[in-house]
Coordinates of C-alpha atoms in Angstrom, one line a residue:
M1299 CA -8.8 23.1 -5.2
K1300 CA -6.9 22.8 -8.4
D1301 CA -8.2 23.0 -12.0
H1302 CA -6.4 19.8 -12.8
Y1303 CA -4.3 17.1 -11.3
D1304 CA -1.5 15.5 -13.2
I1305 CA -1.5 11.7 -12.7
A1306 CA 1.6 9.8 -13.9
V1307 CA 0.4 6.3 -14.9
V1308 CA 3.1 3.6 -15.0
H1309 CA 1.6 0.3 -16.1
G1310 CA 4.6 -1.8 -15.3
D1311 CA 4.8 -5.6 -15.9
G1312 CA 2.6 -8.7 -16.2
I1313 CA -1.0 -7.8 -15.3
G1314 CA 0.0 -4.3 -14.5
P1315 CA -1.4 -2.8 -17.8
E1316 CA -4.7 -4.7 -17.3
V1317 CA -5.4 -3.6 -13.8
C1318 CA -4.0 -0.1 -14.3
G1319 CA -6.1 0.4 -17.5
A1320 CA -9.2 -0.8 -15.7
T1321 CA -8.6 1.6 -12.9
V1322 CA -8.2 4.6 -15.2
E1323 CA -11.6 3.6 -16.8
V1324 CA -13.2 3.6 -13.3
L1325 CA -11.7 6.9 -12.4
R1326 CA -12.9 8.5 -15.6
A1327 CA -16.4 7.1 -15.1
A1328 CA -16.5 8.4 -11.5
L1329 CA -15.5 11.9 -12.3
G1330 CA -17.2 12.3 -15.7
S1331 CA -16.5 14.6 -18.6
S1332 CA -15.5 17.4 -16.3
S1333 CA -12.8 15.3 -14.5
P1334 CA -9.9 17.3 -13.2
L1335 CA -7.6 14.3 -13.6
V1336 CA -5.1 14.4 -16.5
F1337 CA -3.4 11.1 -17.2
S1338 CA 0.0 10.7 -18.8
E1339 CA 1.6 7.3 -19.4
H1340 CA 5.3 6.5 -18.7
P1341 CA 7.4 3.3 -19.1
A1342 CA 9.2 1.4 -16.4
G1343 CA 9.7 -2.2 -15.4
A1344 CA 11.3 -5.5 -16.1
D1345 CA 10.0 -5.8 -19.7
L1346 CA 11.5 -2.4 -20.4
F1347 CA 14.8 -3.6 -18.9
V1348 CA 14.9 -6.6 -21.2
A1349 CA 14.2 -4.4 -24.2
T1350 CA 16.4 -1.5 -23.4
G1351 CA 18.7 -2.4 -20.5
E1352 CA 17.1 0.3 -18.4
S1353 CA 14.2 -0.4 -16.0
F1354 CA 13.5 3.1 -14.8
P1355 CA 14.3 5.9 -17.3
E1356 CA 15.2 9.3 -16.0
A1357 CA 12.3 10.8 -18.0
T1358 CA 9.9 8.6 -16.2
F1359 CA 11.4 9.5 -12.8
S1360 CA 11.1 13.2 -13.7
A1361 CA 7.5 12.9 -14.7
C1362 CA 6.7 11.0 -11.5
R1363 CA 8.4 13.6 -9.4
A1364 CA 6.5 16.5 -11.1
A1365 CA 3.1 14.7 -11.0
D1366 CA 0.4 15.4 -8.4
A1367 CA 0.2 11.6 -7.8
I1368 CA 1.5 8.4 -9.3
L1369 CA -0.7 5.4 -10.3
H1370 CA 1.1 2.1 -10.8
G1371 CA 0.0 -1.3 -12.0
A1372 CA 2.6 -4.0 -11.0
A1373 CA 6.3 -4.4 -11.1
G1374 CA 8.8 -7.2 -11.7
I1375 CA 9.1 -10.5 -13.6
P1376 CA 10.8 -13.4 -11.8
G1377 CA 14.1 -14.2 -13.4
I1378 CA 14.7 -10.7 -14.8
V1379 CA 17.4 -9.6 -12.5
H1380 CA 20.5 -7.4 -12.2
P1381 CA 23.9 -9.0 -11.9
D1382 CA 23.6 -9.0 -8.1
G1383 CA 20.5 -11.1 -8.3
T1384 CA 17.9 -8.4 -7.3
E1385 CA 14.9 -7.9 -9.5
A1386 CA 15.2 -5.2 -12.1
G1387 CA 11.5 -4.4 -12.1
L1388 CA 11.5 -3.3 -8.5
D1389 CA 13.8 -0.4 -9.3
F1390 CA 10.7 1.8 -10.0
T1391 CA 9.0 1.5 -6.7
L1392 CA 12.1 1.4 -4.5
R1393 CA 13.7 4.4 -6.0
L1394 CA 10.5 6.4 -5.7
R1395 CA 10.1 5.4 -2.1
F1396 CA 13.6 6.6 -1.1
E1397 CA 14.1 9.6 -3.4
L1398 CA 10.6 11.1 -3.0
D1399 CA 10.6 10.2 0.7
L1400 CA 7.4 8.2 0.6
F1401 CA 7.8 7.2 4.2
A1402 CA 4.3 6.0 5.0
N1403 CA 3.0 2.8 3.3
I1404 CA -0.6 2.6 4.3
R1405 CA -2.1 -0.9 3.7
P1406 CA -5.8 -1.3 4.6
I1407 CA -6.9 -4.8 5.4
R1408 CA -10.7 -5.2 5.1
L1409 CA -12.9 -8.2 4.6
F1410 CA -15.7 -7.3 2.2
D1411 CA -19.2 -8.8 2.2
G1412 CA -19.4 -11.5 -0.5
V1413 CA -15.8 -12.6 -0.1
R1414 CA -15.1 -15.7 1.9
S1415 CA -12.2 -15.6 4.3
P1416 CA -10.1 -18.7 4.8
L1417 CA -10.5 -18.1 8.6
S1418 CA -13.4 -20.0 10.0
A1419 CA -16.3 -18.1 11.5
V1420 CA -15.0 -14.7 10.3
K1421 CA -17.4 -12.5 8.4
A1422 CA -17.5 -9.1 6.7
G1423 CA -16.9 -6.4 9.3
D1424 CA -14.7 -8.7 11.6
I1425 CA -11.5 -7.7 9.8
D1426 CA -10.9 -4.0 9.3
Y1427 CA -7.5 -2.6 10.2
I1428 CA -4.4 -0.8 8.8
I1429 CA -0.9 -2.0 8.6
L1430 CA 1.3 1.1 8.5
R1431 CA 4.7 0.1 7.1
E1432 CA 7.7 2.4 7.5
N1433 CA 8.7 2.8 3.9
S1434 CA 12.0 4.5 3.7
E1435 CA 14.3 2.9 6.3
G1436 CA 14.6 -0.6 7.9
L1437 CA 16.3 -3.5 6.2
Y1438 CA 15.3 -2.3 2.7
A1439 CA 17.4 0.8 3.1
A1440 CA 20.3 -1.4 2.4
R1441 CA 19.3 -2.2 -1.2
G1442 CA 22.3 -1.4 -3.4
A1443 CA 24.5 -0.7 -0.4
G1444 CA 25.0 -4.2 1.0
A1445 CA 28.2 -6.2 0.6
Q1446 CA 28.9 -9.7 -0.8
L1447 CA 32.4 -10.9 -0.1
R1448 CA 34.0 -13.4 -2.5
G1449 CA 30.8 -15.5 -2.7
E1450 CA 31.1 -16.4 1.0
V1451 CA 29.6 -13.7 3.1
A1452 CA 26.7 -11.3 2.4
V1453 CA 25.7 -8.4 4.6
D1454 CA 22.8 -5.9 4.6
T1455 CA 22.3 -3.3 7.3
L1456 CA 19.0 -2.5 9.0
V1457 CA 18.6 1.2 9.5
Q1458 CA 16.3 3.0 12.0
T1459 CA 16.5 6.7 12.7
R1460 CA 14.8 8.7 15.4
R1461 CA 13.2 11.0 12.8
G1462 CA 12.1 8.1 10.6
V1463 CA 10.5 6.1 13.5
E1464 CA 8.9 9.1 15.1
R1465 CA 7.1 10.3 12.0
I1466 CA 5.8 6.9 11.1
V1467 CA 4.5 6.3 14.6
R1468 CA 2.9 9.7 14.8
K1469 CA 1.2 8.9 11.4
A1470 CA -0.1 5.7 13.0
F1471 CA -1.7 7.5 15.9
E1472 CA -3.2 10.1 13.6
L1473 CA -4.8 7.4 11.5
A1474 CA -6.2 5.7 14.6
R1475 CA -7.6 9.0 15.9
A1476 CA -9.3 9.6 12.6
G1477 CA -10.8 6.1 12.4
E1478 CA -13.6 4.1 14.0
G1479 CA -11.5 1.8 16.2
A1480 CA -11.0 -1.9 16.1
P1481 CA -13.9 -4.1 15.0
A1482 CA -14.0 -6.3 18.1
D1483 CA -14.4 -3.6 20.7
G1484 CA -14.4 -0.2 19.0
V1485 CA -11.2 0.9 20.8
K1486 CA -8.9 3.3 18.9
R1487 CA -5.6 1.4 19.2
V1488 CA -2.1 1.5 17.8
T1489 CA 0.0 -1.7 18.0
C1490 CA 3.8 -1.4 17.7
C1491 CA 5.1 -4.6 16.0
D1492 CA 8.8 -5.3 16.5
K1493 CA 11.5 -7.7 17.6
A1494 CA 12.6 -5.6 20.6
N1495 CA 13.4 -8.6 22.8
V1496 CA 16.3 -9.6 20.5
L1497 CA 17.6 -6.7 18.4
R1498 CA 18.7 -3.2 19.5
S1499 CA 17.3 -1.6 16.3
Y1500 CA 13.8 -2.8 17.2
A1501 CA 14.2 -2.0 20.9
F1502 CA 15.0 1.6 19.7
F1503 CA 11.9 1.5 17.5
R1504 CA 9.8 0.6 20.5
S1505 CA 11.3 3.2 22.8
V1506 CA 10.5 6.0 20.3
F1507 CA 7.0 4.5 19.9
D1508 CA 6.5 4.8 23.7
E1509 CA 7.7 8.4 23.7
V1510 CA 5.3 9.4 20.9
A1511 CA 2.4 7.5 22.5
R1512 CA 2.4 9.8 25.4
D1513 CA 1.3 12.6 23.1
Y1514 CA -1.9 10.6 22.3
P1515 CA -3.5 9.7 25.7
D1516 CA -6.9 9.2 23.9
I1517 CA -5.5 6.3 21.8
E1518 CA -4.6 2.9 23.4
A1519 CA -1.0 1.9 22.7
E1520 CA 0.4 -1.7 22.9
H1521 CA 3.3 -3.8 21.8
A1522 CA 3.5 -7.1 19.9
L1523 CA 6.5 -9.1 18.8
V1524 CA 6.5 -9.9 15.1
D1525 CA 6.4 -13.7 15.5
A1526 CA 3.4 -13.5 17.8
M1527 CA 1.8 -10.9 15.5
A1528 CA 1.8 -13.5 12.7
M1529 CA -0.3 -15.7 14.9
H1530 CA -2.6 -12.9 16.2
L1531 CA -3.6 -11.8 12.7
V1532 CA -5.0 -15.3 12.1
L1533 CA -6.5 -16.0 15.6
R1534 CA -7.9 -12.5 16.6
P1535 CA -7.8 -10.1 13.6
G1536 CA -10.7 -8.1 15.0
H1537 CA -8.6 -6.8 17.9
F1538 CA -6.4 -4.6 15.6
N1539 CA -7.0 -1.0 14.5
V1540 CA -3.6 0.3 13.3
I1541 CA -0.4 -1.7 13.3
V1542 CA 2.9 0.2 12.9
T1543 CA 6.1 -1.6 12.0
E1544 CA 9.4 -1.6 10.3
N1545 CA 9.8 -1.9 6.5
M1546 CA 10.4 -5.6 6.0
F1547 CA 8.1 -6.7 8.8
G1548 CA 5.3 -4.6 7.2
D1549 CA 5.9 -6.1 3.8
I1550 CA 5.7 -9.7 5.2
L1551 CA 2.8 -9.2 7.6
S1552 CA 0.6 -7.3 5.0
D1553 CA 0.8 -10.3 2.7
L1554 CA -0.2 -12.6 5.5
A1555 CA -3.1 -10.2 6.4
A1556 CA -4.2 -10.1 2.7
A1557 CA -4.6 -13.9 2.7
T1558 CA -7.2 -13.5 5.6
I1559 CA -9.4 -11.2 3.4
G1560 CA -9.4 -13.2 0.2
G1561 CA -5.9 -12.7 -1.2
M1562 CA -3.5 -10.2 -2.7
G1563 CA -6.0 -9.0 -5.3
L1564 CA -7.9 -7.2 -2.5
A1565 CA -4.8 -5.5 -1.0
P1566 CA -4.6 -1.8 -1.8
S1567 CA -1.7 0.4 -0.9
A1568 CA -0.9 4.1 -0.6
E1569 CA 2.7 5.2 -0.3
V1570 CA 2.8 8.8 0.7
G1571 CA 5.2 11.5 1.9
L1572 CA 4.7 15.1 2.8
S1573 CA 3.9 16.2 -0.8
Q1574 CA 3.9 13.2 -3.1
G1575 CA 2.2 9.8 -3.3
L1576 CA 2.4 6.5 -5.1
F1577 CA -0.7 4.3 -5.3
Q1578 CA -0.7 0.7 -6.4
A1579 CA -2.1 -2.7 -5.2
A1580 CA 0.2 -4.7 -3.0
H1581 CA 0.1 -7.7 -5.3
G1582 CA 2.8 -8.7 -7.8
S1583 CA 2.7 -8.8 -11.6
A1584 CA 1.3 -12.4 -11.9
P1585 CA 2.9 -13.0 -15.3
D1586 CA 1.3 -16.5 -15.5
I1587 CA -2.2 -14.9 -16.0
A1588 CA -1.1 -11.8 -17.9
G1589 CA -3.1 -11.2 -21.1
K1590 CA -5.8 -13.8 -20.2
G1591 CA -8.4 -11.3 -19.1
V1592 CA -8.8 -12.7 -15.6
A1593 CA -6.7 -10.3 -13.5
N1594 CA -8.4 -8.9 -10.4
P1595 CA -8.6 -5.1 -10.7
Y1596 CA -10.1 -4.5 -7.2
G1597 CA -6.8 -3.8 -5.4
T1598 CA -5.7 -1.2 -7.9
V1599 CA -9.1 0.4 -8.0
L1600 CA -9.2 0.7 -4.2
S1601 CA -5.7 2.1 -4.3
A1602 CA -7.0 4.8 -6.7
A1603 CA -9.8 5.6 -4.3
S1604 CA -7.0 6.2 -1.7
M1605 CA -5.3 8.5 -4.2
L1606 CA -8.5 10.5 -4.6
E1607 CA -8.9 10.9 -0.9
W1608 CA -5.2 11.9 -0.5
L1609 CA -5.5 14.5 -3.2
G1610 CA -8.9 15.7 -2.0
G1611 CA -7.6 16.1 1.5
R1612 CA -4.5 18.0 0.4
H1613 CA -6.4 20.4 -1.9
D1614 CA -9.8 20.5 -0.1
D1615 CA -11.4 19.1 -3.2
T1616 CA -14.8 17.6 -2.5
R1617 CA -15.1 16.3 -6.1
L1618 CA -12.3 13.9 -5.4
N1619 CA -13.5 12.9 -2.0
D1620 CA -17.0 12.2 -3.3
A1621 CA -15.7 10.1 -6.2
A1622 CA -13.5 8.1 -3.8
R1623 CA -16.6 7.4 -1.6
R1624 CA -18.6 6.2 -4.6
I1625 CA -15.7 4.0 -5.8
R1626 CA -15.5 2.3 -2.5
Q1627 CA -19.3 1.8 -2.4
A1628 CA -19.2 0.4 -5.9
V1629 CA -16.5 -2.1 -5.0
G1630 CA -18.4 -3.3 -1.9
A1631 CA -21.7 -3.6 -3.8
A1632 CA -20.1 -5.4 -6.8
M1633 CA -18.5 -8.0 -4.5
Q1634 CA -21.6 -8.4 -2.4
E1635 CA -23.6 -9.2 -5.6
G1636 CA -21.1 -11.9 -6.6
M1637 CA -19.0 -9.9 -9.1
L1638 CA -15.8 -11.9 -8.3
S1639 CA -12.7 -12.6 -10.2
R1640 CA -11.3 -16.1 -10.4
D1641 CA -8.7 -15.6 -7.6
L1642 CA -11.7 -14.9 -5.4
G1643 CA -13.6 -18.0 -6.4
G1644 CA -15.7 -16.2 -9.0
I1645 CA -16.0 -16.4 -12.8
N1646 CA -15.9 -12.7 -13.8
S1647 CA -13.3 -11.3 -16.2
T1648 CA -11.4 -8.1 -15.7
V1649 CA -13.6 -6.4 -18.3
E1650 CA -16.8 -7.5 -16.7
I1651 CA -15.7 -6.2 -13.3
T1652 CA -14.5 -2.9 -14.8
Q1653 CA -17.8 -2.4 -16.6
A1654 CA -19.8 -3.2 -13.5
L1655 CA -17.8 -0.7 -11.5
C1656 CA -18.0 2.0 -14.1
S1657 CA -21.8 1.7 -14.3
R1658 CA -22.1 2.0 -10.5
V1659 CA -19.7 5.0 -10.0
A1660 CA -21.1 7.3 -12.6
A1661 CA -21.7 10.7 -11.0

């Protein structure tokens, strides 16, 4: 247990400052006046790029690298791009993922009581699984390294390594072993999602998955092709426990999955390596509603709960684990009682939701 934990806070773009600010308020309320969390704010993002020509200053990167954890709001503004057409605001998250080796992107998908799923006959408790996205390889490893030839041909290379696949698959089995199993049958299960029937890179991913699975005889292992998985997440979401997949597939499927639980505003994310972690909601910056006071803070708050659990586990700090538990309980209770933002069909503002959570989490 440490006396204090340095948390680098990067608000980012659009609604990022609103949801990030709300989350810091909830964290302070949950841990009280004796909180061991020390927050420091650092600039990055598309708006900074417009103002200065630099989206991710070295000083911010150094602060993030030195911090115990990183809390981020949202990144990117459509239309603010580099000369190659890629978004400038995404430099922050992508550089951290690759340079800090945040190889495991953990995206919990859970339907809360009080939130209506667009799937018919699905209720709270029926959807509760994790999409584990490999975060340092795959197609996104080509960012900045692809080729565009004379405006006629563009090439990006998908990268899979034995080390990268093995460690993300092992992480998936450990998550399944620590959990409660799939909602439909209680089975602890890991599903490998790939396109092994067409591409050698995914056939390789599957072969390494099968090798690692033999070390976990207590966990059921299965395969699903990514196109079929898109259908399964809609038709039988209760079957899944932990889904492990390549970087781009994980990005796409987690957005589809978020739609089944009420939307991106309820999609937390933890991006962790062996010693560092980045925590942010999976949603974008939503510049169309920025500054209107209607942004949904739940995804970022739940990401912060994951941050506390991660720090608490690494440092054997029961204060952080207890605060994380109370934050999750407060989120569930608030939504069950109808404290919903507009994207969830409610009428509550960001401030109202934040105040409700703060009152519930107080130690």
